[in-house]
XYZ file of C-alpha atoms in Angstrom:
491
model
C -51.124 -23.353 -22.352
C -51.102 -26.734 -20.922
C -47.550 -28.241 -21.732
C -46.585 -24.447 -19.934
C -48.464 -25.174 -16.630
C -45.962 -28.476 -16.311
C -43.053 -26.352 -16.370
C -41.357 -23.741 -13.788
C -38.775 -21.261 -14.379
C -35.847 -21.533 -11.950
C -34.754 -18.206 -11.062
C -31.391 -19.454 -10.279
C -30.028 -20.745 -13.611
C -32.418 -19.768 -15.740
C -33.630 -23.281 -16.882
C -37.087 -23.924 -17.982
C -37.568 -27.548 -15.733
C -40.215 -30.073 -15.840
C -42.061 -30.034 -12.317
C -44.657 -33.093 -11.049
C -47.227 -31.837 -8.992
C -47.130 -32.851 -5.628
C -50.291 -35.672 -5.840
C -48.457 -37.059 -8.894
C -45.450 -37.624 -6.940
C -47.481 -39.529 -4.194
C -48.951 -41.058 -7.088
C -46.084 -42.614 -8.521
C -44.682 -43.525 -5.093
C -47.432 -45.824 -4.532
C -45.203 -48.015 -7.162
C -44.198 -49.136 -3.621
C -47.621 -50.413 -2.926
C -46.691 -53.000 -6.028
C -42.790 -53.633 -5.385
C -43.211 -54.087 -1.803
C -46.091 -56.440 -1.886
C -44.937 -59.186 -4.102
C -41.498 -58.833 -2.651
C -43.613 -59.499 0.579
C -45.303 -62.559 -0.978
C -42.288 -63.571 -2.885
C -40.206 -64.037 0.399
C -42.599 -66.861 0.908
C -41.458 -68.352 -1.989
C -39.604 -71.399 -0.531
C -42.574 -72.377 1.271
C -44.755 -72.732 -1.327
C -42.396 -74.654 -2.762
C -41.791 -76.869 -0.471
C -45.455 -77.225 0.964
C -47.320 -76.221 -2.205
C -44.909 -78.160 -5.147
C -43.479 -80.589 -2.522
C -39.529 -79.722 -3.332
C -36.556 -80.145 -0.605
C -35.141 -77.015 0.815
C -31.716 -77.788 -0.811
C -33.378 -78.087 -4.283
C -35.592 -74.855 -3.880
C -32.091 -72.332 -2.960
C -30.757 -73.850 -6.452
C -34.246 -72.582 -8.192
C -34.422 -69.266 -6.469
C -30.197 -68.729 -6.961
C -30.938 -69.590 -11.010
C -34.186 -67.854 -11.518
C -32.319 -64.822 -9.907
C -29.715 -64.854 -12.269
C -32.266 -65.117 -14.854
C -33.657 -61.899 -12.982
C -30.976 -59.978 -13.609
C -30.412 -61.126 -17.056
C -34.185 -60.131 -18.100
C -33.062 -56.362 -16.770
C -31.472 -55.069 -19.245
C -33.619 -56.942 -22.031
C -36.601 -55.278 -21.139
C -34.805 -52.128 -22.767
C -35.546 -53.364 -26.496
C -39.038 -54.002 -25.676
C -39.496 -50.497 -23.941
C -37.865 -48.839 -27.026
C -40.571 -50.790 -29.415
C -43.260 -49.915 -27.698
C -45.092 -46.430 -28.240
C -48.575 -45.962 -28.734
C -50.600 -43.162 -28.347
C -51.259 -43.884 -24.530
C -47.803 -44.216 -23.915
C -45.640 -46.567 -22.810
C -45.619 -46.423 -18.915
C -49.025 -47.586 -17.860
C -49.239 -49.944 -20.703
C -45.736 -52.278 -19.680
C -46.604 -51.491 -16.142
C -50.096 -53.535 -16.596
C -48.878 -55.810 -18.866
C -45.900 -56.918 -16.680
C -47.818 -56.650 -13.209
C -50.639 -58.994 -15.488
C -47.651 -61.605 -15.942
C -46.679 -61.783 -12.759
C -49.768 -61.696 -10.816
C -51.149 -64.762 -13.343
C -47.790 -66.498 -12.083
C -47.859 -66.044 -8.599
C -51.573 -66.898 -8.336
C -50.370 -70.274 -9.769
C -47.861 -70.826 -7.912
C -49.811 -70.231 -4.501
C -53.368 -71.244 -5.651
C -54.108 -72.960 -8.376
C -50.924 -75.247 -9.125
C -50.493 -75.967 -5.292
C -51.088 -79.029 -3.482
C -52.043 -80.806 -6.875
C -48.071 -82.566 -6.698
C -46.626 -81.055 -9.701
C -43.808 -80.937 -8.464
C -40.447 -79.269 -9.561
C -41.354 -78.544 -13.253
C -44.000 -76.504 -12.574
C -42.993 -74.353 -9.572
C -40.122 -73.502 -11.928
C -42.216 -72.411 -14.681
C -44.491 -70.315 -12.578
C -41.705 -68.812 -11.242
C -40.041 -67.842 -14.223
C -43.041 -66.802 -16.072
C -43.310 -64.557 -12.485
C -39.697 -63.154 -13.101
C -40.511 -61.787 -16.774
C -43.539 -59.934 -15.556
C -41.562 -58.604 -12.108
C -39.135 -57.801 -14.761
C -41.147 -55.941 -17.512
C -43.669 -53.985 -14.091
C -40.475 -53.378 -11.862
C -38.018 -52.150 -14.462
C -40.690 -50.120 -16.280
C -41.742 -48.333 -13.339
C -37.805 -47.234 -12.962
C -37.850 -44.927 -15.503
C -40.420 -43.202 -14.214
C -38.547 -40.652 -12.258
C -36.997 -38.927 -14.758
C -39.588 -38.612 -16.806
C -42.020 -36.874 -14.568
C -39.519 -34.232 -13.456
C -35.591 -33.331 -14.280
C -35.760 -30.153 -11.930
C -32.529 -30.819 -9.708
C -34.638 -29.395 -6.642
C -37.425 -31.693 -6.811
C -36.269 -35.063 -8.050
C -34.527 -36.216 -4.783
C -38.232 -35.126 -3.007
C -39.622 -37.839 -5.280
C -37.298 -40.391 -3.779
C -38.339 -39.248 -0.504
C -42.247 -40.161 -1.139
C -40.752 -43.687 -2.963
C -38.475 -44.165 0.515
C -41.150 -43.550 2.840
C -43.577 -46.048 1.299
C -41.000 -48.429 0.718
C -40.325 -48.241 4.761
C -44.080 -48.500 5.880
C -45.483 -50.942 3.681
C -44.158 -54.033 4.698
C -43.746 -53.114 7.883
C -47.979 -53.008 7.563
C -48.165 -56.109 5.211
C -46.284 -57.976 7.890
C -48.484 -57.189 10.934
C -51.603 -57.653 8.489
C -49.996 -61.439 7.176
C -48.847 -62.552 10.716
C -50.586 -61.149 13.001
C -54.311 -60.990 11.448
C -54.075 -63.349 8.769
C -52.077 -66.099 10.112
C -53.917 -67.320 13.285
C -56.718 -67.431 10.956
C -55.119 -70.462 9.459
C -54.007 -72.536 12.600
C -50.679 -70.252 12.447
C -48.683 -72.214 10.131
C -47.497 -71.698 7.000
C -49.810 -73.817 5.171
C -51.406 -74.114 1.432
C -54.639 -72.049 2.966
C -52.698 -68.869 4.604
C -50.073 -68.547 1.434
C -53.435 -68.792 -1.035
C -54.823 -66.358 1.060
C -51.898 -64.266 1.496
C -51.385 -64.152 -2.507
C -54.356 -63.129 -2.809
C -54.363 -60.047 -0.177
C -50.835 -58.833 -1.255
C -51.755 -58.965 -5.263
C -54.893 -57.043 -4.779
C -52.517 -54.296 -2.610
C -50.203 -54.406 -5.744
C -53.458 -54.417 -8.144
C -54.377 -50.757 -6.364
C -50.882 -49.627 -6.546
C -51.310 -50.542 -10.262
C -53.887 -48.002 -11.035
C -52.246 -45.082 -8.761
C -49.228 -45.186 -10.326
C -51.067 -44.943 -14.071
C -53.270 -42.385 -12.707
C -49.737 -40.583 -11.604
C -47.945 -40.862 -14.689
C -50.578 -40.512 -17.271
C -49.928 -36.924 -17.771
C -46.477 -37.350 -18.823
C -46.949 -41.022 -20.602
C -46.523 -39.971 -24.280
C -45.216 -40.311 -27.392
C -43.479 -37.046 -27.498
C -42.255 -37.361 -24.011
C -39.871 -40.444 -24.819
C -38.304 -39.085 -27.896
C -34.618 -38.344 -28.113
C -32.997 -35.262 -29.868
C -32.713 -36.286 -33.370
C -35.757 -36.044 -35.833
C -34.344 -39.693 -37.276
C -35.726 -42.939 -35.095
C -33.306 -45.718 -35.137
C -34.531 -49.007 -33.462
C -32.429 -49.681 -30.069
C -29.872 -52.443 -30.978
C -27.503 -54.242 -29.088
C -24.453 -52.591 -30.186
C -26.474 -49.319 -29.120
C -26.585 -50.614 -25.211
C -22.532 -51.394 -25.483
C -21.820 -48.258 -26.624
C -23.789 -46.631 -23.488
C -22.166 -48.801 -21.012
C -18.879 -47.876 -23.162
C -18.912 -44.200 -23.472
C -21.205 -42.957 -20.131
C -18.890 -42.198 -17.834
C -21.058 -41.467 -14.864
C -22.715 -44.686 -15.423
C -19.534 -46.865 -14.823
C -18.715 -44.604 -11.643
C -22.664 -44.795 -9.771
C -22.171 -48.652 -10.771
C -18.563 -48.903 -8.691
C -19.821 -46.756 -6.121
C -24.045 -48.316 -5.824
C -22.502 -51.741 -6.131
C -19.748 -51.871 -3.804
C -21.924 -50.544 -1.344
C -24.759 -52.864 -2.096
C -22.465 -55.881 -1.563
C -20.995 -54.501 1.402
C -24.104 -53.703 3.293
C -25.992 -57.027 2.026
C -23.138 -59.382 3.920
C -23.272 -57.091 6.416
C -27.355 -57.574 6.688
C -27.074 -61.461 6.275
C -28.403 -63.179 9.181
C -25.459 -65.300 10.643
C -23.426 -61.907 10.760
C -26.600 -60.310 12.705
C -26.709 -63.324 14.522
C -22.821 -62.979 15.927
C -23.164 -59.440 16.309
C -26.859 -58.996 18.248
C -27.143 -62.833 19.666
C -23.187 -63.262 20.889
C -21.561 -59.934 20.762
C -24.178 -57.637 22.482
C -25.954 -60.772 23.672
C -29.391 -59.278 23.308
C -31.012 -60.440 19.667
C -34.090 -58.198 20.138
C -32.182 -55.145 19.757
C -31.534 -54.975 16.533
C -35.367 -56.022 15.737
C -36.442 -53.031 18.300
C -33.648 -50.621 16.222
C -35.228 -51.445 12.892
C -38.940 -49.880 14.106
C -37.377 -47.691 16.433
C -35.276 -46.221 13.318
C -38.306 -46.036 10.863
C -39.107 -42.034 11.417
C -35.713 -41.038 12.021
C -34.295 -42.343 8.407
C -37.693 -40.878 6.769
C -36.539 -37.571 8.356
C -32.874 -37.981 7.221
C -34.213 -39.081 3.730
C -35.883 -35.525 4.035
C -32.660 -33.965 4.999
C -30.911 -35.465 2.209
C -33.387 -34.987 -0.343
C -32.972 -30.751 0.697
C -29.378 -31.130 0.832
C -29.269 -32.592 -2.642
C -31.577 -30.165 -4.153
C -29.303 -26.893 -3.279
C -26.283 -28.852 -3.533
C -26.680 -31.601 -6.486
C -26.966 -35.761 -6.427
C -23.156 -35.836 -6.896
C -21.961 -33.475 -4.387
C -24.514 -34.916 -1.458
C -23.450 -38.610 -2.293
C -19.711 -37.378 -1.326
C -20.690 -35.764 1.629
C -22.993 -37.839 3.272
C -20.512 -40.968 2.741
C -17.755 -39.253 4.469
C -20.259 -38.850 7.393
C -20.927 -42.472 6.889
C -17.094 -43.321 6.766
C -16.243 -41.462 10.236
C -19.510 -43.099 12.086
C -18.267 -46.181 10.923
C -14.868 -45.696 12.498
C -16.487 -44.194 15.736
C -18.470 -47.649 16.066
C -15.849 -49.949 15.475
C -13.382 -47.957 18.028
C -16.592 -48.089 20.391
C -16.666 -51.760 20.099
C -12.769 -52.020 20.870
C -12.846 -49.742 23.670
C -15.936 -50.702 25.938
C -16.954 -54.353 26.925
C -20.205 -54.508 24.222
C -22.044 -56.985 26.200
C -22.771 -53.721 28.535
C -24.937 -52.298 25.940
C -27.221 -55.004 26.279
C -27.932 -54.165 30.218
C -29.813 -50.866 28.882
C -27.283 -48.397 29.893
C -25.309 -45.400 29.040
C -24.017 -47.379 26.410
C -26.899 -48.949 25.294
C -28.001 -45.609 24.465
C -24.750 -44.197 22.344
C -25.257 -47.734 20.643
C -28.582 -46.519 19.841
C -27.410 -43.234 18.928
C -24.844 -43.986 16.219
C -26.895 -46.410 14.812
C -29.335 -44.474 14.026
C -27.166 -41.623 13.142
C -25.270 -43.840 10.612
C -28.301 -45.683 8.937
C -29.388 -42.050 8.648
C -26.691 -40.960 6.730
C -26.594 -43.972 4.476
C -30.280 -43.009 3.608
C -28.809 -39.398 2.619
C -26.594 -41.244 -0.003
C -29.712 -43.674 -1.025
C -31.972 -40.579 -1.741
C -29.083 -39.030 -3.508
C -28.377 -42.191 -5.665
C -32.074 -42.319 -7.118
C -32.049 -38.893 -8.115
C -28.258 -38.935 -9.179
C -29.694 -42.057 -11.495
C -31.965 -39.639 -13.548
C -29.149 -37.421 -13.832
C -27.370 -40.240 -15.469
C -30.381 -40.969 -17.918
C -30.176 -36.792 -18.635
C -26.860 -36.933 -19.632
C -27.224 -39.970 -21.995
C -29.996 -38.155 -23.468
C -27.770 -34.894 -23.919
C -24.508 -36.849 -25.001
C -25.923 -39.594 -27.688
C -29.422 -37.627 -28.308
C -30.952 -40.636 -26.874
C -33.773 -41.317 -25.115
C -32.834 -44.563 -22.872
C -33.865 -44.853 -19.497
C -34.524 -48.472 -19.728
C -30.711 -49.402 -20.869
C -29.440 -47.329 -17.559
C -31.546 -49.251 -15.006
C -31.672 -52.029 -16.740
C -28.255 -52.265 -17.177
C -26.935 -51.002 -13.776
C -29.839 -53.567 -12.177
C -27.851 -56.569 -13.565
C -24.520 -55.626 -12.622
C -25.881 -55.000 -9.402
C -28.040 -58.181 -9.222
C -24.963 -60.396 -10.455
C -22.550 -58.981 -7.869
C -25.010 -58.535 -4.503
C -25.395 -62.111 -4.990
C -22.220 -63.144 -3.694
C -22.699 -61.733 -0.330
C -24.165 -64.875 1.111
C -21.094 -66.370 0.083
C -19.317 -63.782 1.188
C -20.783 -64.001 4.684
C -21.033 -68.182 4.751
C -17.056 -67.889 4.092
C -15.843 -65.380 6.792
C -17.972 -67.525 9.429
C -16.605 -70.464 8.116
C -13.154 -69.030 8.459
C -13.479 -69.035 12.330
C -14.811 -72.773 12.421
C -18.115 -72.507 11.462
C -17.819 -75.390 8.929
C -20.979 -77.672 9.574
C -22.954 -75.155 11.809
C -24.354 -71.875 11.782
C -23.698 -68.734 14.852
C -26.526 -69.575 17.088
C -27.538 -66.237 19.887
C -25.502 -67.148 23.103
C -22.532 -68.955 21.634
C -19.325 -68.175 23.479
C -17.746 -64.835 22.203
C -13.972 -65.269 20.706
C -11.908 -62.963 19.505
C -12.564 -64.697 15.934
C -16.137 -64.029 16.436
C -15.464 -60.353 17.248
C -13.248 -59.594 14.868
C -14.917 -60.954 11.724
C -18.157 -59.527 12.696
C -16.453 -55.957 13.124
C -14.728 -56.255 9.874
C -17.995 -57.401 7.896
C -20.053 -54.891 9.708
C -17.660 -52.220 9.399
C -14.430 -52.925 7.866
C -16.663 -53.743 4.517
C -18.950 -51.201 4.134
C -16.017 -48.275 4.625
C -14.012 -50.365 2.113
C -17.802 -49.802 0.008
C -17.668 -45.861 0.362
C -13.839 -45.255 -0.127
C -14.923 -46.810 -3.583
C -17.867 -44.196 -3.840
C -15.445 -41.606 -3.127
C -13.106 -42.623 -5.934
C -15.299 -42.895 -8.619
C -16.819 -40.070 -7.769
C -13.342 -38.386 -8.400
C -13.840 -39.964 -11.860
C -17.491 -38.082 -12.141
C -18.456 -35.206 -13.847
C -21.884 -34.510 -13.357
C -22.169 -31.670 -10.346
C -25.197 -29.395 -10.029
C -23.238 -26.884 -12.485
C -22.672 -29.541 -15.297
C -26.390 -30.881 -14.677
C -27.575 -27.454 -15.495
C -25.324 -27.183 -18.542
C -27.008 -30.456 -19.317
C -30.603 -29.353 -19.676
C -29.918 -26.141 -21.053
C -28.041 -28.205 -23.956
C -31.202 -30.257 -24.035
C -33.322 -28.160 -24.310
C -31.876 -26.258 -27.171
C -31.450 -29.203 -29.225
C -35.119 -30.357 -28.541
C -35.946 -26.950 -30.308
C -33.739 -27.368 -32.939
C -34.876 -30.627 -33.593
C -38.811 -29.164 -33.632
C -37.786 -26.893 -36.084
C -36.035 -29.252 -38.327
C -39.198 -31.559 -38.176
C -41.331 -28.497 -39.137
């Protein structure tokens, strides 16, 4: 009678789905309580390394650029360990504590204990790798939670909307609470005191979003819950995670489409392109900081939209549609830009406020096709499941998270070299530097030009990708039989 309360029967296509309960879905969100306050602390990483280890700036970007590699490398690693382990409390809560255990043991190192005692460049790197297995092993783990609380199409983009939410307010919070409170506490520097202290607050955040999440997930973290469709278990082997990446065809068309946007819209959100377009363009650099709070509520609401859009309509279909509204806003903008003189939007005018308007409206839309994304993801994992009767959520993030990881980090590059392209060889776009049409143009194309280029590749593989509403329900129904058939056959 238990396993039964879990599960709903849609009236539409007659599919018996999985369903979290609304407080486990808040639950599990608070993963964002974890993610979002290391990556807070983590940000800080350079100065500790600098004030804390006593390394030069130039010698700490070579760490972080290697360790990040390493990063993305440890991704799709993490997949052999998740398929080993499987004890009779699961899986989930047990990597999650392990890996948030690692990291937390790393990062107190790096910002307490190890600090200020001149180790120098040995040991920040070790405490930073040893920090980058246990991000990996927490983080990655807490992926593949999704589609294991619920695969009803209706509900899963809701559970992104919850993840979204927290992921907007958190740091928003942690950085009033590590400025503004904890800071001037500390003489307002960034010294060895404030980033012990600040370890210390943002780890015990994480610890709490630690025992949430378990508390979340615990229902659904167990044995029988992670096993594929065949009564025969075969240990996950390399070969196993080619053959995936080989053979999954909506995998290889969310990676072109996730990752072309993600490089697009990370040169487009590196400073020195912010810089041209807020400090020299509009000439006002506090807009774009006002925009970012301003714009909290209305891409929560939007993620709403999308996430009700998705559920009558499918992942696949609202990805399409909302990038096509993403596409034309993106062409409005840039003909905006052409047309008026933009330094008028900074004088707080009529334009100021269509500036604000399509803004918002396009950073609205893009969250449509982010809540789509995460649900379309467990989709992905679904369809692995019914194809190869495997269980492997850990091989699709992990593997998507280093392709991504290995190609978002050439938009610094990406962003260095169109600046330097218009002279900016030894210096960097400072606000209040005289506008050229160099400066105009590059900025439009990287803050426009790119990111359309990003979601005519979305549309295309999506041409490529079979996985609508209609073939996701196809999906589970095939699951679902072959889960009984394989009962029976164990029986």
């Amino acid at each position: 009678m238990a396993k039964e309360k879990k599960l709903t029967q849609s009236e539409i296509d007659g599919v018996q789905y999985r369903r979290a309960k609304l407080w486990q879905i808040i639950l599990v969100a608070c993963n964002a309580f974890i993610g979002m306050s290391i990556y807070s602390l983590i940000n800080m990483a350079s100065y500790a390394a600098s004030i804390g280890f006593g390394i030069s700036t130039a010698v700490v970007g070579v760490i972080l650029t290697c360790t990040r590699i390493l990063d993305g490398v440890t991704d799709p690693m993490l997949a052999f360990i998740y398929d080993k382990v499987n004890t009779r409390f699961g899986k989930i809560r047990i990597l999650i504590i392990i890996g948030f255990a690692i990291e937390a043991l790393a990062l107190m190192a790096m910002y307490n204990w190890a600090a200020g005692k001149g180790l120098g460049i040995v040991a920040f790197t070790l405490c930073y790798v040893v920090y980058v297995i246990g991000y990996t092993i927490a983080n990655m783990t807490a992926l593949t939670i999704n589609p294991l609380i619920s695969n009803d199409p209706k509900q899963r983009p809701t559970i992104s909307v919850w993840s979204t939410a927290l992921n907007y307010i958190i740091p928003m919070v942690l950085s009033i609470a590590l400025n503004v409170v904890l800071l001037p506490k500390f003489g307002g520097t960034y010294n060895t005191e404030f980033l012990g202290a600040a370890c210390k607050v943002c780890l015990a955040i994480a610890a709490v979003g630690v025992v949430l999440v378990c508390i979340g997930v615990s229902e659904y973290d167990k044995p029988e819950n992670f096993a594929g469709l065949t009564t025969k278990k075969e240990n996950l082997k390399l070969k196993d995670m080619i053959a995936i990446i080989k053979n999954n065809r909506p995998l290889q068309c969310y990676i072109v489409s996730a990752a072309s946007d993600k490089i697009a819209q990370q040169t487009a959100s590196q400073s020195i392109i912010t810089t041209m377009m807020n400090g020299i363009i509009i000439g006002n650099m506090g807009l774009g900081t006002t925009l970012t709070v301003v714009g909290m509520l209305p891409s929560i609401i939007f993620a709403i939209i999308g996430a009700k859009y998705a559920g009558k309509h499918g992942s696949q279909l609202t990805i399409v549609t909302w990038t096509r509204i993403c596409i034309v806003i993106s062409v409005v903008m840039w003909a905006f830009f052409i047309i008026i003189d933009p330094t008028k939007i900074a004088q707080m005018g009529v334009f100021t406020v269509i500036y604000v308007i399509l803004t918002l409206a396009k950073n609205g839309a893009n969250m449509c096709v982010t809540t789509a994304s995460t649900a379309f993801m467990s989709d992905i994992i679904d369809y692995e499941l019914d194809r190869s009767g495997r269980y492997v959520p850990a091989v699709i993030t992990g593997t998507y998270s280093l392709i991504d990881k290995v190609i978002s980090s050439f938009s610094a590059v990406m962003a260095t070299g169109a600046v330097a392209l218009i002279g900016y060889t030894t210096t960097m776009p400072q606000p209040g530097d005289a506008l050229t049409p160099g400066i105009f143009w590059v900025t439009m194309i990287v803050m426009f030009g790119l990111p359309i280029i990003g979601w005519i590749c979305t549309l295309i593989a999506m041409k490529f990708c079979h996985l609508t509403k209609a073939d996701m329900v196809e999906v589970q129904k095939r699951i679902a039989a072959k889960k009984a058939a394989a009962q029976a056959e164990g029986k």
